[in-house]
PDB file of C-alpha atoms in Angstrom:
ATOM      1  CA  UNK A   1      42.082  12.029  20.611  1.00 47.00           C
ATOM      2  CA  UNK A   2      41.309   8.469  20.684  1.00 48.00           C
ATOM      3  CA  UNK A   3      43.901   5.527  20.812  1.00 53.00           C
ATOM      4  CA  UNK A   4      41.472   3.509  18.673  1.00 54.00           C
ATOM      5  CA  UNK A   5      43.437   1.727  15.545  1.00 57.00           C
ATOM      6  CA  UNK A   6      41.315  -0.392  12.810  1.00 67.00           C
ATOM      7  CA  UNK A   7      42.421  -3.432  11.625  1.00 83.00           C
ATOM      8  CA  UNK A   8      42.035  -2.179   8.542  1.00 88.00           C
ATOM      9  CA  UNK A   9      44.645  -2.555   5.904  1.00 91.00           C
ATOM     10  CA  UNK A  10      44.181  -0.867   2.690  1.00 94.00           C
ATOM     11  CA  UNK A  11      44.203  -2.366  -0.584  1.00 95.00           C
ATOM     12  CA  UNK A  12      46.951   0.528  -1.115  1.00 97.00           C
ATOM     13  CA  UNK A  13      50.567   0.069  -0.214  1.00 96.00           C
ATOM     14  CA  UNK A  14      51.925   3.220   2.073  1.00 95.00           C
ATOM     15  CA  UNK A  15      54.699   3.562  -0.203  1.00 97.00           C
ATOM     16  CA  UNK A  16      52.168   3.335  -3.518  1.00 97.00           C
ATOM     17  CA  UNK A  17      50.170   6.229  -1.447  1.00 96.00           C
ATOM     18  CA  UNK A  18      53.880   8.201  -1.035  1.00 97.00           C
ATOM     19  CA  UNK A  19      54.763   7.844  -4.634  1.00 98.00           C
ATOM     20  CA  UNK A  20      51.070   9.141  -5.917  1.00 97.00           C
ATOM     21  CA  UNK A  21      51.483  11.791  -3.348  1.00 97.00           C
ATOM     22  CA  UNK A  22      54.180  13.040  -4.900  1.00 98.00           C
ATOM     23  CA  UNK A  23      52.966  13.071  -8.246  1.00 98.00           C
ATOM     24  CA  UNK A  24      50.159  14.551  -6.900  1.00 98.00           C
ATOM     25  CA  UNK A  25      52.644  17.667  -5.599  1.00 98.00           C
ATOM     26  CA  UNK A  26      54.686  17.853  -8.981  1.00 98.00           C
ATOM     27  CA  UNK A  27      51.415  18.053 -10.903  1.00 98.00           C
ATOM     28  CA  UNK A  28      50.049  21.011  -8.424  1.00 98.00           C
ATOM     29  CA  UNK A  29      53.619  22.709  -8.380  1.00 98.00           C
ATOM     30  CA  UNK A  30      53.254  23.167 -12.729  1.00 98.00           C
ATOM     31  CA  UNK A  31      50.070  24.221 -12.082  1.00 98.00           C
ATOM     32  CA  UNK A  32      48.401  21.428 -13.739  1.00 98.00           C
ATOM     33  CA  UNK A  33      45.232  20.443 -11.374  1.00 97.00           C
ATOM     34  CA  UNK A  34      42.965  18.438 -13.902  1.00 97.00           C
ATOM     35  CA  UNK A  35      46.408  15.893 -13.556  1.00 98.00           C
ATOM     36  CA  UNK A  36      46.318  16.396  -9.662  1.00 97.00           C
ATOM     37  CA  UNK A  37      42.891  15.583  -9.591  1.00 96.00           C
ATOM     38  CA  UNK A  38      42.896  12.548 -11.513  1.00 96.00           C
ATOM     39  CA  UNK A  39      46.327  11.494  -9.806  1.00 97.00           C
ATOM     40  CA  UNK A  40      44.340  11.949  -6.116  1.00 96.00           C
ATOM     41  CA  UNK A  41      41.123   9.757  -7.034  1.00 96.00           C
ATOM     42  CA  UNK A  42      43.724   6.808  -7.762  1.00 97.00           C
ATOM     43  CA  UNK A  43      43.828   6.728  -4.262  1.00 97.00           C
ATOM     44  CA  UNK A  44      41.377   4.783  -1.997  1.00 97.00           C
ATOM     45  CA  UNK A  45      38.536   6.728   0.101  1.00 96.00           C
ATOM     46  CA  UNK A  46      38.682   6.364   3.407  1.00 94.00           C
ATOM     47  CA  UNK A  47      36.156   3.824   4.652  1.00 95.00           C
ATOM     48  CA  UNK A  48      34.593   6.877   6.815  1.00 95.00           C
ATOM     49  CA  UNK A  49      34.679   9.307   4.356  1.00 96.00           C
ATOM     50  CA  UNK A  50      33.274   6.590   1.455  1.00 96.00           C
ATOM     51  CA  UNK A  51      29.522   5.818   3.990  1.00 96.00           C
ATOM     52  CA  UNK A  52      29.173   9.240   4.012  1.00 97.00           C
ATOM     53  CA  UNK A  53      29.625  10.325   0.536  1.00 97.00           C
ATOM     54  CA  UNK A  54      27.451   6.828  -0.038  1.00 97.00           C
ATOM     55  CA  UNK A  55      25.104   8.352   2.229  1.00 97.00           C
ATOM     56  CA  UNK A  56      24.862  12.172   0.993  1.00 97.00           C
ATOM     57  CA  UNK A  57      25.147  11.026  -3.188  1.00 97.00           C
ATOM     58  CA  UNK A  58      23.607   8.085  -3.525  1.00 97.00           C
ATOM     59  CA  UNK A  59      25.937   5.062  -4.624  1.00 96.00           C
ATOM     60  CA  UNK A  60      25.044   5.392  -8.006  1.00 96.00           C
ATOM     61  CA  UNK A  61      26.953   9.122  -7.843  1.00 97.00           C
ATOM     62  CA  UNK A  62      29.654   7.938  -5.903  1.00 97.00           C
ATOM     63  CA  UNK A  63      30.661   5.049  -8.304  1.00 95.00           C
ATOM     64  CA  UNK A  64      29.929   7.529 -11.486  1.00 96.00           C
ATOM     65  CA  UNK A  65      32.374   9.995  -9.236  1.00 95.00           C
ATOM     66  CA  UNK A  66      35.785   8.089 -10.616  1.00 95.00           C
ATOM     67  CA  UNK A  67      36.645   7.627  -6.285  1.00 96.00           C
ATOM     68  CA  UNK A  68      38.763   4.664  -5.674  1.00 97.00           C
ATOM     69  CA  UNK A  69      36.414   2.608  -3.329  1.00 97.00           C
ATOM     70  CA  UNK A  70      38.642  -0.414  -3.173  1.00 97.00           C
ATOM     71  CA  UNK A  71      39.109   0.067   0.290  1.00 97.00           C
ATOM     72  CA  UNK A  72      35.168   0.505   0.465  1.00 96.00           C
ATOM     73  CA  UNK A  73      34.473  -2.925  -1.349  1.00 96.00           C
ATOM     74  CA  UNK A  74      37.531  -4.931   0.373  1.00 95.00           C
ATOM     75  CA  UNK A  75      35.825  -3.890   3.841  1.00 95.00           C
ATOM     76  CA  UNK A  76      31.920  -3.998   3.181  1.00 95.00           C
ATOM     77  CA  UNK A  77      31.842  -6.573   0.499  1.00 95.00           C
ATOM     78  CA  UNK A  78      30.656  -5.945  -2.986  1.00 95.00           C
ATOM     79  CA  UNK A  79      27.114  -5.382  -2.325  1.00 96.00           C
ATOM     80  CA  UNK A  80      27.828  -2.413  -0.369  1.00 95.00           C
ATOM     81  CA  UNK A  81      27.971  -0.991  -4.222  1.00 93.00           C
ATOM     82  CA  UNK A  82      24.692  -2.493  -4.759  1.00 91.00           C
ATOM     83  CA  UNK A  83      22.385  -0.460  -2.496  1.00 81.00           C
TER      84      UNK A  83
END
């Protein structure tokens, strides 16, 4: 396991993340998962996780995909969503 921390900050609070999380739960608990879904996509992709869904879709995909890439633009610039 590596001791290796980015410098990173998201364009999401921790506590925003907590209270979506949450939502997230209640909405899976009553058995409603289109809600959970759409609850889950509010928050950002990880920046790995966005270059490789960029790399396996397409960008065009991922931005029709309804992913937060905040994080995504905030770190690569806005012509990361370009090409």
């Amino acid at each position: 396991m590596s001791n290796f921390k980015s410098s990173f900050v998201s364009t999401m609070s921790d506590e925003r993340r907590k209270e979506i999380a949450k939502q997230v739960s209640a909405a899976v608990r009553v058995g409603d998962m289109e809600l959970a879904g759409k609850l889950a996509f509010q928050i950002p992709l990880s920046l790995p996780r966005a270059r490789v869904l960029k790399a396996d879709w397409g960008i065009e995909r991922l931005k029709r995909s309804g992913h937060n890439l905040d994080d995504a633009v905030a770190a690569y610039g806005k012509e990361w969503l370009e090409y």
